[in-house]
CSV table of C-alpha atoms in Angstrom, one decimal:
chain,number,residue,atom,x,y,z
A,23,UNK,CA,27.5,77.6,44.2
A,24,UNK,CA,26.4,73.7,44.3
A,25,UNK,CA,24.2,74.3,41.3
A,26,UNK,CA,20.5,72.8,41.4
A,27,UNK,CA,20.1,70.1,43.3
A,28,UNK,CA,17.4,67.1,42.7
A,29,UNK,CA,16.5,64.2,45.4
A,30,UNK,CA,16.8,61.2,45.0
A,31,UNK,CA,18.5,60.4,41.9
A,32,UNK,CA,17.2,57.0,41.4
A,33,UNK,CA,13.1,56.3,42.5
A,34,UNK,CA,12.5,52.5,42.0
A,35,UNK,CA,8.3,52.4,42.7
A,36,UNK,CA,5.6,50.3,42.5
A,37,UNK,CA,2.3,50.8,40.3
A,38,UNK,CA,-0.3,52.7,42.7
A,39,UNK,CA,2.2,54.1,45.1
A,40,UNK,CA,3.0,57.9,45.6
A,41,UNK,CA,6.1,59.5,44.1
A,42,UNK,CA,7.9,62.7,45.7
A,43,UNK,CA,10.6,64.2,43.5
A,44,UNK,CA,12.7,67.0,45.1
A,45,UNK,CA,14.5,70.2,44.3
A,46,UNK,CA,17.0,72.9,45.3
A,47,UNK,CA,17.2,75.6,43.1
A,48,UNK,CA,20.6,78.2,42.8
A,49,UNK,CA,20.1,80.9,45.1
A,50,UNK,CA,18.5,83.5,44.1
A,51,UNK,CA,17.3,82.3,41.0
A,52,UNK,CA,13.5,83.2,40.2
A,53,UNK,CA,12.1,80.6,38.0
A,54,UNK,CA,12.1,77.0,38.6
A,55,UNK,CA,10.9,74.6,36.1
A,56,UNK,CA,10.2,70.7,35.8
A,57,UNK,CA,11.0,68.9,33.3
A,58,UNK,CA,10.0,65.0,32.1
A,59,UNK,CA,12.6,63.5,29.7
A,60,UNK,CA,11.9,60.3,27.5
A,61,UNK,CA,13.8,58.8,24.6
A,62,UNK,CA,10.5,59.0,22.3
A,63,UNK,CA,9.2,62.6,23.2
A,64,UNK,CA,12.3,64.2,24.8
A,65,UNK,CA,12.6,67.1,27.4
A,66,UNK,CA,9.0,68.3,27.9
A,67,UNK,CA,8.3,71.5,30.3
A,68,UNK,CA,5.4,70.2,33.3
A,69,UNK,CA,5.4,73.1,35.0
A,70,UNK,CA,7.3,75.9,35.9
A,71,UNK,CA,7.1,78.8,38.7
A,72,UNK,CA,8.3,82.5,39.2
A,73,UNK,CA,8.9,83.2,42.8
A,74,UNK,CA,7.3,80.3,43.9
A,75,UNK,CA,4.0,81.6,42.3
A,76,UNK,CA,3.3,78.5,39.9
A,77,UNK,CA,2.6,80.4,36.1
A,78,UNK,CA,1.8,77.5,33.4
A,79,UNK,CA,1.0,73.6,34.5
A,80,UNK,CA,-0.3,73.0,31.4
A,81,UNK,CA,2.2,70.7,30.8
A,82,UNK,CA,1.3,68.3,33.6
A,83,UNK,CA,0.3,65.5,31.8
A,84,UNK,CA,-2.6,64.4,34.4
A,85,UNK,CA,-4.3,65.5,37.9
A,86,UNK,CA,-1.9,62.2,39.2
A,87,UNK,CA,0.5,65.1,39.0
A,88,UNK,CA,1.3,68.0,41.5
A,89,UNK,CA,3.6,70.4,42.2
A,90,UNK,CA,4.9,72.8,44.9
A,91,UNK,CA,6.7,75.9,45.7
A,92,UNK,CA,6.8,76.6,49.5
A,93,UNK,CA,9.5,78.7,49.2
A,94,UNK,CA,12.6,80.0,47.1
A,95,UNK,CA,14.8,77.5,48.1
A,96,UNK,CA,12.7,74.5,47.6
A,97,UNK,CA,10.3,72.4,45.1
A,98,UNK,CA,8.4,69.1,45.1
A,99,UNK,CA,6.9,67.7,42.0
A,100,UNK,CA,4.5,64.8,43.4
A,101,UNK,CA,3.0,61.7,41.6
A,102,UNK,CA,0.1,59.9,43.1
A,103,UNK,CA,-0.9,57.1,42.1
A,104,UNK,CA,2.4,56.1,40.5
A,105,UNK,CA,1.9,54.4,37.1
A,106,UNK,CA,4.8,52.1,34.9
A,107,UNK,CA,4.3,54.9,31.7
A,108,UNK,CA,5.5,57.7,34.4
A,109,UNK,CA,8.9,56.3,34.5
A,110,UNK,CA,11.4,59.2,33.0
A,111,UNK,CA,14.2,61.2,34.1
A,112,UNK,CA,12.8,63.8,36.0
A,113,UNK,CA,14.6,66.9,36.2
A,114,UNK,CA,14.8,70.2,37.6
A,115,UNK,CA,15.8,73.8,36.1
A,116,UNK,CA,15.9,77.2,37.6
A,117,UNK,CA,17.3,80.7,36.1
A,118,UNK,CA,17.8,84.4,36.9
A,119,UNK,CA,15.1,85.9,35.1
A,120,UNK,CA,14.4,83.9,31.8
A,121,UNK,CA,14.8,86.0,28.3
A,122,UNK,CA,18.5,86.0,28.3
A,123,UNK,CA,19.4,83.7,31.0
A,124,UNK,CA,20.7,79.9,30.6
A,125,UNK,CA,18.4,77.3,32.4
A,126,UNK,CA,20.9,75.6,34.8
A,127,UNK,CA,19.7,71.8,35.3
A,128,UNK,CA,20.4,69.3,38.2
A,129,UNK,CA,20.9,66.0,37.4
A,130,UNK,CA,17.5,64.6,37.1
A,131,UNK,CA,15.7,61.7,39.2
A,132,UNK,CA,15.8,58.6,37.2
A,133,UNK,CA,12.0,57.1,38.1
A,134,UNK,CA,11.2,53.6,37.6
A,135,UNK,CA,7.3,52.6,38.1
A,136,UNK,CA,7.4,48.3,38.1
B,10,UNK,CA,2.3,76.4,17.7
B,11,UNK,CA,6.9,77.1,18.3
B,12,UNK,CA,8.4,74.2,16.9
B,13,UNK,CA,12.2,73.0,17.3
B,14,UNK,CA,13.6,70.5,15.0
B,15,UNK,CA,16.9,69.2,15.1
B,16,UNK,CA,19.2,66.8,12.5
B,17,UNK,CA,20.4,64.1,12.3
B,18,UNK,CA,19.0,62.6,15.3
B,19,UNK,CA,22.1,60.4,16.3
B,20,UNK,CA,25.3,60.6,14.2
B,21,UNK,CA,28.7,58.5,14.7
B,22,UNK,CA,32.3,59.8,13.7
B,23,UNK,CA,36.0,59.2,14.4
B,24,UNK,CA,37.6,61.2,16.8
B,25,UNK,CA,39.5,64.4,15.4
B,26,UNK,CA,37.0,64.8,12.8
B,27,UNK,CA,34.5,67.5,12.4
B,28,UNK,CA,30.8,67.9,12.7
B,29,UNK,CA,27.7,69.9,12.3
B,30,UNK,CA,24.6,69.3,13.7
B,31,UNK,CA,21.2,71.4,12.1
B,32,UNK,CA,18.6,73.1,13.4
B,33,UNK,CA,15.5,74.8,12.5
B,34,UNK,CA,12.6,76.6,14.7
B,35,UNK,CA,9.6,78.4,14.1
B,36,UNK,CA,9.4,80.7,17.0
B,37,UNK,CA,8.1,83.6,16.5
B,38,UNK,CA,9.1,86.9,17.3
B,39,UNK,CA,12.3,85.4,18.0
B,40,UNK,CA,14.5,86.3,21.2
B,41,UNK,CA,17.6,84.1,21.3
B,42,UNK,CA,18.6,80.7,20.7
B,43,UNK,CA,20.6,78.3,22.8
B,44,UNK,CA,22.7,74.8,22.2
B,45,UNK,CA,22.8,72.9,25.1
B,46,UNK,CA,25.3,69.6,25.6
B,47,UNK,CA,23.7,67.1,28.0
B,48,UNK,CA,26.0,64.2,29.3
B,49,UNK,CA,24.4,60.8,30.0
B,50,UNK,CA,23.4,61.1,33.1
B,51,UNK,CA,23.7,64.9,33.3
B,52,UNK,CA,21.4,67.7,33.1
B,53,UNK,CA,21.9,69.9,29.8
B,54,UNK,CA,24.6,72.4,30.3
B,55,UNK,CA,24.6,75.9,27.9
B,56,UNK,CA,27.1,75.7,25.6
B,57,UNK,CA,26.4,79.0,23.7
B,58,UNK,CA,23.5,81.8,23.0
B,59,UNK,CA,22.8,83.7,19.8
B,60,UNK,CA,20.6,86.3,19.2
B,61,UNK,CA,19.1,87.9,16.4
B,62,UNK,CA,22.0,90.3,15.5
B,63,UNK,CA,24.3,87.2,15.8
B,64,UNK,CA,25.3,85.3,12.6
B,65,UNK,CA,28.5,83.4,14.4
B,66,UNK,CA,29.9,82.6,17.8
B,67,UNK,CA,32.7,80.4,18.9
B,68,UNK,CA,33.4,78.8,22.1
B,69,UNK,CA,36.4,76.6,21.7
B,70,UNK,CA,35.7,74.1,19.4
B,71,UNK,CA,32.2,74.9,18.8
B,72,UNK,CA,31.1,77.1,16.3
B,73,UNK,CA,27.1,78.2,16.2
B,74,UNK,CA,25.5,79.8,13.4
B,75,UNK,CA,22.3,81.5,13.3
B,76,UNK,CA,20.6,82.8,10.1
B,77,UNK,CA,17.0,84.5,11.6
B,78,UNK,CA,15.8,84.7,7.9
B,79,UNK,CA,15.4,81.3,7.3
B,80,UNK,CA,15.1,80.3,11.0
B,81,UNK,CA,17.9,77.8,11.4
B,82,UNK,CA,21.3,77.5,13.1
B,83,UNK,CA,24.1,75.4,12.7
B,84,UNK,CA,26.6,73.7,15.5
B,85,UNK,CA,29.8,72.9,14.1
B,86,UNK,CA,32.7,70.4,15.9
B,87,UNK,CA,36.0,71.6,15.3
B,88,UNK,CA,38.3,67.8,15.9
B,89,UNK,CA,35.9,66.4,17.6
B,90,UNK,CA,37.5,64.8,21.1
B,91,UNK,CA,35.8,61.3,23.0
B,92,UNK,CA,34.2,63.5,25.5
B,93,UNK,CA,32.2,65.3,22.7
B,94,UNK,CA,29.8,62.6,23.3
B,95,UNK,CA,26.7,63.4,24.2
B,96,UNK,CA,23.2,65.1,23.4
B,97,UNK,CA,23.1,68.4,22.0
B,98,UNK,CA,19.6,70.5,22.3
B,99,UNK,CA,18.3,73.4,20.5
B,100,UNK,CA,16.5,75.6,22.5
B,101,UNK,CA,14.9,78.5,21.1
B,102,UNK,CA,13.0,81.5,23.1
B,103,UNK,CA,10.4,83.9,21.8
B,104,UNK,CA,9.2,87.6,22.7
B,105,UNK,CA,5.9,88.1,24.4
B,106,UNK,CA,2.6,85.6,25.7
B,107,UNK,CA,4.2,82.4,26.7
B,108,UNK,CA,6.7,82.4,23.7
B,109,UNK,CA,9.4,83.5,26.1
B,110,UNK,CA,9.3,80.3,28.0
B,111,UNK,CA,12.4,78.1,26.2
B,112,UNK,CA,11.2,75.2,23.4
B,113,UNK,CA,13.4,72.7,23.4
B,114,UNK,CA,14.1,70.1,20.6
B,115,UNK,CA,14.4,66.6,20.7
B,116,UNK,CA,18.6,66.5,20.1
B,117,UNK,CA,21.2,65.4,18.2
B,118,UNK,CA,22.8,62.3,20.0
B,119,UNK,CA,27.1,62.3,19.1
B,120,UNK,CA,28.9,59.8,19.3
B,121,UNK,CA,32.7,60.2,18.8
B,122,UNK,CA,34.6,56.9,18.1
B,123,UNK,CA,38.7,56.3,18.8
């Protein structure tokens, strides 16, 4: 299996323009999460879904923010208007089920808002 | 409100010596706790789970602890190698309402000197 996979991995923007972040989750994985990580308030949970049914967003930090499910196999976390404090590493998770199961994480999109 | 705190928050040793990195959570009813190593770079990566009947697990050179009375768990380097760099995460899960979702902590960032 090619693990979760996130597009692009570097997202150099400009203030005021939109922002699509991409993911692939592992097949047949049920819950998909995204995460924002920072040096000062590390890995912080935006939003995460259970077959593709979006459960908790509470953690999307403004309505500039929005995320997507179409279907198992792939995710979009969308930012619009861009802003310079949005730039983070970005990343995606999904798992089997989520009590006992391990998150497995792709690599993250490193966004930078100038 | 589940709470994850991790220490020291960066720590520097020579390579071949030994480590332990701290952790304490206030999760509540507690399911199982994780350490996750995260390259830079990387996404996190599960190193080892513990739950509630477990007071010690190995995996290679890593040792975890976990005493569920006083809520805290220990990660201990056995001759700690250059690739042990990195970020190591607690991540702690809960039973029931939204406690199930993993809460991460901020990390511990190693760094092992030749």
């Amino acid at each position: 299996d090619a693990g979760v996979i996130q597009s692009p991995r570097h997202e150099v923007t400009e203030m005021g323009q939109e922002v699509t972040l991409r993911c692939k989750p592992i097949s047949g994985h049920d819950y998909l999460f995204w995460y924002r990580q920072t040096m000062m308030r590390g890995l912080e949970l935006l939003i995460y879904f259970n077959n593709n049914v979006p459960i908790d967003d509470s953690g999307m930090p403004e309505d500039r923010f929005s995320a997507k499910m179409p279907n198992a196999s792939f995710s979009t976390l969308k930012i619009q208007p861009s802003e310079p404090r949005d730039s983070a590493v970005y990343f995606c998770a999904s798992s089997k089920g989520v009590a006992n199961s391990p998150l497995h994480f792709g690599n993250g999109t490193r966004l930078t808002v100038t | 409100k589940n709470q994850v705190e991790q220490s020291p928050q960066s720590l520097i040793i020579l390579e071949g010596k030994n480590c332990t990195l701290q952790c304490n959570y206030t999760v509540s009813p507690f399911s199982n706790l994780r350490w996750y190593k995260q390259d830079t770079g990387r996404g996190p990566v599960s190193l080892t789970i513990m739950t509630f009947s477990e007071n010690t697990k190995s995996n290679g050179r890593y040792t975890a602890t976990l005493d569920a009375d006083t809520k805290q768990s220990s990660l201990h380097i056995t001759a700690s190698q250059l690739s042990d760099s990195a970020s190591y995460i607690c991540v702690v899960s809960g039973i029931g309402g939204g406690s199930y979702i993993p809460t991460f902590g901020r990390g511990t960032s190693l760094i092992v000197h030749p």
